[in-house]
mmCIF file of C-alpha atoms in Angstrom:
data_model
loop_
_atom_site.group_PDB
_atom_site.id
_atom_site.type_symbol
_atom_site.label_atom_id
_atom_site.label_comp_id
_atom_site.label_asym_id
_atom_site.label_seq_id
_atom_site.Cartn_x
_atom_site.Cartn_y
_atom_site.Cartn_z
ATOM 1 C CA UNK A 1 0.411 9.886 15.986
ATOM 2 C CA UNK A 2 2.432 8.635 13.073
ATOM 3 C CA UNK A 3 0.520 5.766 12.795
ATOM 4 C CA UNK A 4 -2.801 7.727 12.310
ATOM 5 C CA UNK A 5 -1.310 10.599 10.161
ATOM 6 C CA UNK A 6 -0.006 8.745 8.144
ATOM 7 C CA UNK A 7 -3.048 6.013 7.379
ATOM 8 C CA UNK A 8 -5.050 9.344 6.861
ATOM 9 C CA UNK A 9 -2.533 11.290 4.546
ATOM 10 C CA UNK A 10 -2.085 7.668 2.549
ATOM 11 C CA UNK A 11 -5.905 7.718 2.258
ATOM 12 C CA UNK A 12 -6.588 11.027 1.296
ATOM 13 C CA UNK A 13 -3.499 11.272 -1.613
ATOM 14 C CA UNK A 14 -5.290 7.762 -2.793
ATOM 15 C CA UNK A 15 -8.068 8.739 -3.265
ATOM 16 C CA UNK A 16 -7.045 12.439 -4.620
ATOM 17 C CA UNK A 17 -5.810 10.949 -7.630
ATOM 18 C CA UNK A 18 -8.263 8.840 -8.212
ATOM 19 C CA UNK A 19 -10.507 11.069 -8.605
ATOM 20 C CA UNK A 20 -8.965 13.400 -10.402
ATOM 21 C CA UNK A 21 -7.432 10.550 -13.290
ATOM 22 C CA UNK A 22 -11.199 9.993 -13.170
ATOM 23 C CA UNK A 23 -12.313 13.264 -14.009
ATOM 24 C CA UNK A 24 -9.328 14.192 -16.282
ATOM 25 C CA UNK A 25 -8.811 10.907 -18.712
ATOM 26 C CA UNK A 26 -11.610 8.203 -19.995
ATOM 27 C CA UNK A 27 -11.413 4.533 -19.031
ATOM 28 C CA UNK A 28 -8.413 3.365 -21.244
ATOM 29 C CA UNK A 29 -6.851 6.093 -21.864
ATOM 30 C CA UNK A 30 -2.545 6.556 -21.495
ATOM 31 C CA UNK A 31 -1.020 9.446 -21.886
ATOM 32 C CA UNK A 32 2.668 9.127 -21.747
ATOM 33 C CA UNK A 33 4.417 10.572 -19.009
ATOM 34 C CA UNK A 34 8.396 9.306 -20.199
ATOM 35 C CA UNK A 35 7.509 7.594 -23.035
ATOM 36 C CA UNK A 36 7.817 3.868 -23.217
ATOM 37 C CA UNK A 37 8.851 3.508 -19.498
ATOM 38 C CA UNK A 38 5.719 5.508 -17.484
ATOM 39 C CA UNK A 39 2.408 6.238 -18.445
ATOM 40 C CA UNK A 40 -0.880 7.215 -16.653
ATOM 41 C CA UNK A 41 -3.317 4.724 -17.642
ATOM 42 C CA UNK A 42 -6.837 4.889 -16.493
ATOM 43 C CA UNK A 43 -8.230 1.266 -15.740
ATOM 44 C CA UNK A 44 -11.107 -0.546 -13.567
ATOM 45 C CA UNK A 45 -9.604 -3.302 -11.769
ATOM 46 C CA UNK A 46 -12.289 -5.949 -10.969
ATOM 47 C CA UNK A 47 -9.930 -8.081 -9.038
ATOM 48 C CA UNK A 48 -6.534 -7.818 -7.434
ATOM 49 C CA UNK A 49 -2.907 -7.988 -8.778
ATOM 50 C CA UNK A 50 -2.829 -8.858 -11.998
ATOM 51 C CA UNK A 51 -6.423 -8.812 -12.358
ATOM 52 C CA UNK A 52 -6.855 -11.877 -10.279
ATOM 53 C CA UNK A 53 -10.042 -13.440 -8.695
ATOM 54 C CA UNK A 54 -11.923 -10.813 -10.544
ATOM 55 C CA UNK A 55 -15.433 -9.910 -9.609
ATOM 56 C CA UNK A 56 -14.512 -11.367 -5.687
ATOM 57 C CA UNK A 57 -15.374 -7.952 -4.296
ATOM 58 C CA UNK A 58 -16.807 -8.768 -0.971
ATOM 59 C CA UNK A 59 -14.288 -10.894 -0.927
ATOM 60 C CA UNK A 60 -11.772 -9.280 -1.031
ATOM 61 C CA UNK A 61 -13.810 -6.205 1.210
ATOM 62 C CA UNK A 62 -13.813 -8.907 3.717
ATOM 63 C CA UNK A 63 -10.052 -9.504 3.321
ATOM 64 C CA UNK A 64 -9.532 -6.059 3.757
ATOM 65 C CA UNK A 65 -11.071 -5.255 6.514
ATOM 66 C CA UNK A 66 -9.232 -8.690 7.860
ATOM 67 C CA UNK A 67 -5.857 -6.216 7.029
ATOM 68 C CA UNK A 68 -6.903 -3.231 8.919
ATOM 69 C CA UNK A 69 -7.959 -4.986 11.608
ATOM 70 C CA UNK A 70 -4.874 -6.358 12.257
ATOM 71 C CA UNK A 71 -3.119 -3.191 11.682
ATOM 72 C CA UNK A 72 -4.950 -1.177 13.868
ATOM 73 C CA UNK A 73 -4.398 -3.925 16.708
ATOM 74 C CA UNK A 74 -0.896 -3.693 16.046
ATOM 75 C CA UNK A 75 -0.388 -0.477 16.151
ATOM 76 C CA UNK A 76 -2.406 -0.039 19.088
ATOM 77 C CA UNK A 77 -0.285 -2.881 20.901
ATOM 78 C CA UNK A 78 2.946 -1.288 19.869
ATOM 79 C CA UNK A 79 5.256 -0.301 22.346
ATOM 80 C CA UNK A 80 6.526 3.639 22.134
ATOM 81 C CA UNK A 81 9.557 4.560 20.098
ATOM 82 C CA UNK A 82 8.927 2.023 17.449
ATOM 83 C CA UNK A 83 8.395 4.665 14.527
ATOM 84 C CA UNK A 84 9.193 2.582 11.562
ATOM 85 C CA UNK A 85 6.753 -0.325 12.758
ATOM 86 C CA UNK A 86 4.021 2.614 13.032
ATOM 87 C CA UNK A 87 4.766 3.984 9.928
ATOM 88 C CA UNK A 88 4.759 0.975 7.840
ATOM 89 C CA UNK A 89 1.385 -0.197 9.617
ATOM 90 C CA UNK A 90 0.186 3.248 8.767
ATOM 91 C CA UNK A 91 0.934 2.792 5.075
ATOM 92 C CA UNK A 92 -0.588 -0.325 4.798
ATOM 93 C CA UNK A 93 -3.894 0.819 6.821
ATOM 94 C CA UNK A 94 -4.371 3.862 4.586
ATOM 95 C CA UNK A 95 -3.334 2.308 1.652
ATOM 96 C CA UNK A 96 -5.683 -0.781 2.152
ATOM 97 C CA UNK A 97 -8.989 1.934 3.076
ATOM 98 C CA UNK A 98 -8.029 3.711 -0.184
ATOM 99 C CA UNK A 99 -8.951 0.218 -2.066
ATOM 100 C CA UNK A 100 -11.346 -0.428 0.229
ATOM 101 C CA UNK A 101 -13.091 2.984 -0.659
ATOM 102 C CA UNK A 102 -12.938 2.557 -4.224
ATOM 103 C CA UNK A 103 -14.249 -1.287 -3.963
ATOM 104 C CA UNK A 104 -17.280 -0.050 -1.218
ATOM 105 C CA UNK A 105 -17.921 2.506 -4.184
ATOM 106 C CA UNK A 106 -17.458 1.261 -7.027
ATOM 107 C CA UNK A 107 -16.832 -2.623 -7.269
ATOM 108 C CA UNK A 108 -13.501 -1.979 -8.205
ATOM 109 C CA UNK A 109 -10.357 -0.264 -7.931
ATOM 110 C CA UNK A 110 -9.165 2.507 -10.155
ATOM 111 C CA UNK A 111 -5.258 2.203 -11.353
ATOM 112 C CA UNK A 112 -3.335 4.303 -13.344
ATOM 113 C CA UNK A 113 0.334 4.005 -12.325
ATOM 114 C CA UNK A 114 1.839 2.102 -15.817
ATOM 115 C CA UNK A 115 5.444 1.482 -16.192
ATOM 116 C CA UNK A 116 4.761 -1.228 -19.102
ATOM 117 C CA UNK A 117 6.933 -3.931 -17.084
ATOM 118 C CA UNK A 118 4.111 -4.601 -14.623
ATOM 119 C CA UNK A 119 0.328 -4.288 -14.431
ATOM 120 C CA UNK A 120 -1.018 -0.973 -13.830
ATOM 121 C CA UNK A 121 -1.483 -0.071 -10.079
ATOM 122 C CA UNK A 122 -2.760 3.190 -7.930
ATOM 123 C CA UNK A 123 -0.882 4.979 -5.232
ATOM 124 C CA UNK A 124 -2.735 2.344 -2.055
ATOM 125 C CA UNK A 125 -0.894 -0.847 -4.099
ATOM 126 C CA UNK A 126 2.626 1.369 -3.259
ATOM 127 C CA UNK A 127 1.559 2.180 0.041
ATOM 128 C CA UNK A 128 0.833 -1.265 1.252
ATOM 129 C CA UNK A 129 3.936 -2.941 -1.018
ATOM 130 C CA UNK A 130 5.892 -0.212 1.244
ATOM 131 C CA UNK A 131 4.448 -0.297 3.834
ATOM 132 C CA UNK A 132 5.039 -4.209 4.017
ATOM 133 C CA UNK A 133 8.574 -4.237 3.072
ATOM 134 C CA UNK A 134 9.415 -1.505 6.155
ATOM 135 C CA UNK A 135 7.560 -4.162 8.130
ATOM 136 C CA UNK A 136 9.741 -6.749 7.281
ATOM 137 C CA UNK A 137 12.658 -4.492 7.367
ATOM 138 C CA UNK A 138 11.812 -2.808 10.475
ATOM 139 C CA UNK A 139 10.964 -6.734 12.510
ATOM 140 C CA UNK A 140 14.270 -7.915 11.256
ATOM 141 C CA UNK A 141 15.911 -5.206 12.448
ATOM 142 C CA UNK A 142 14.282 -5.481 15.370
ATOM 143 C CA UNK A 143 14.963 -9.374 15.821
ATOM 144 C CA UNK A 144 18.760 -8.459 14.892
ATOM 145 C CA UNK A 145 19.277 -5.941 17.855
ATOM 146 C CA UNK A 146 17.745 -8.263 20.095
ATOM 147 C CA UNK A 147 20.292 -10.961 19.162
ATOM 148 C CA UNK A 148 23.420 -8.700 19.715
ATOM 149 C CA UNK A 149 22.035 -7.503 23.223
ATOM 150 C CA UNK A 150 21.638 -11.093 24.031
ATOM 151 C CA UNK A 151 24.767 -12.364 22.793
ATOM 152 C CA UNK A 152 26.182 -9.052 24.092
ATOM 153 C CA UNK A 153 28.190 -5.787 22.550
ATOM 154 C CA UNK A 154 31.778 -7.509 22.786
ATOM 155 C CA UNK A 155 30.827 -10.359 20.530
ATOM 156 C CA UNK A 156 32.093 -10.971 17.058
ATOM 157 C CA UNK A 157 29.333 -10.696 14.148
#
């Protein structure tokens, strides 16, 4: 169940805001949130990251569905009581189908997280950047227990 809610509840919140920095602001626009360090800023990103391989959208629809694939798989595969490697696969499944959405829709993705240091992004690039690094965290934690069962509990780190 964590796996699901959470894709779903990533999903919806995505594409929540979206819409409503879409309905509120005009392509462009910033409005300062803590001036200087956040802003909302309403932009159509063609392409990924940084704007890269713009204009690749079934690309990158392809890719995507590539991703929750292989999230759905895993979660489906995973044995029970491993929470943090359903949520993180959770966050990355909803946060991927909230770009996935906007690129089925619109060609694009709408961002509007800006905290001048980086390239604007929407609340789906968090999920999955989350979502991946609790994946990471959550194998190596994983890998690490292993090791000191295997080695055993009276041996020195």
């Amino acid at each position: 169940m964590p796996f699901w809610l959470t894709a779903l509840v990533t999903c919806v919140l995505d594409q929540a805001s979206k819409e409503l920095i879409q309905r509120l602001m005009w392509e462009g626009q910033s409005v300062p949130v803590i001036p200087h360090i956040f802003h909302l800023t309403y932009i159509r990103n063609p392409g990924a990251a940084f704007g890269l391989f713009a204009h690749r959208t079934g690309f990158f629809i392809v890719v995507t569905l590539l991703v929750v694939a292989g999230a759905l798989v895993a979660a489906l595969r995973l044995s029970p009581g491993r929470h943090m490697l359903r949520l993180s696969l959770g966050l990355v499944m909803g946060g991927a189908l909230g770009n996935l959405i906007d690129r089925v829709r619109f060609g694009l993705v709408v961002d509007f997280l800006d905290f001048r240091v980086w390239p604007v992004f929407n609340l789906a690039d968090t999920a999955i950047v989350i979502g991946a690094f609790l994946l990471v965290f959550a194998v190596w934690r994983e890998d690490r227990e292993r090791e000191r069962q295997r080695v055993g509990p009276d041996a020195e780190n």
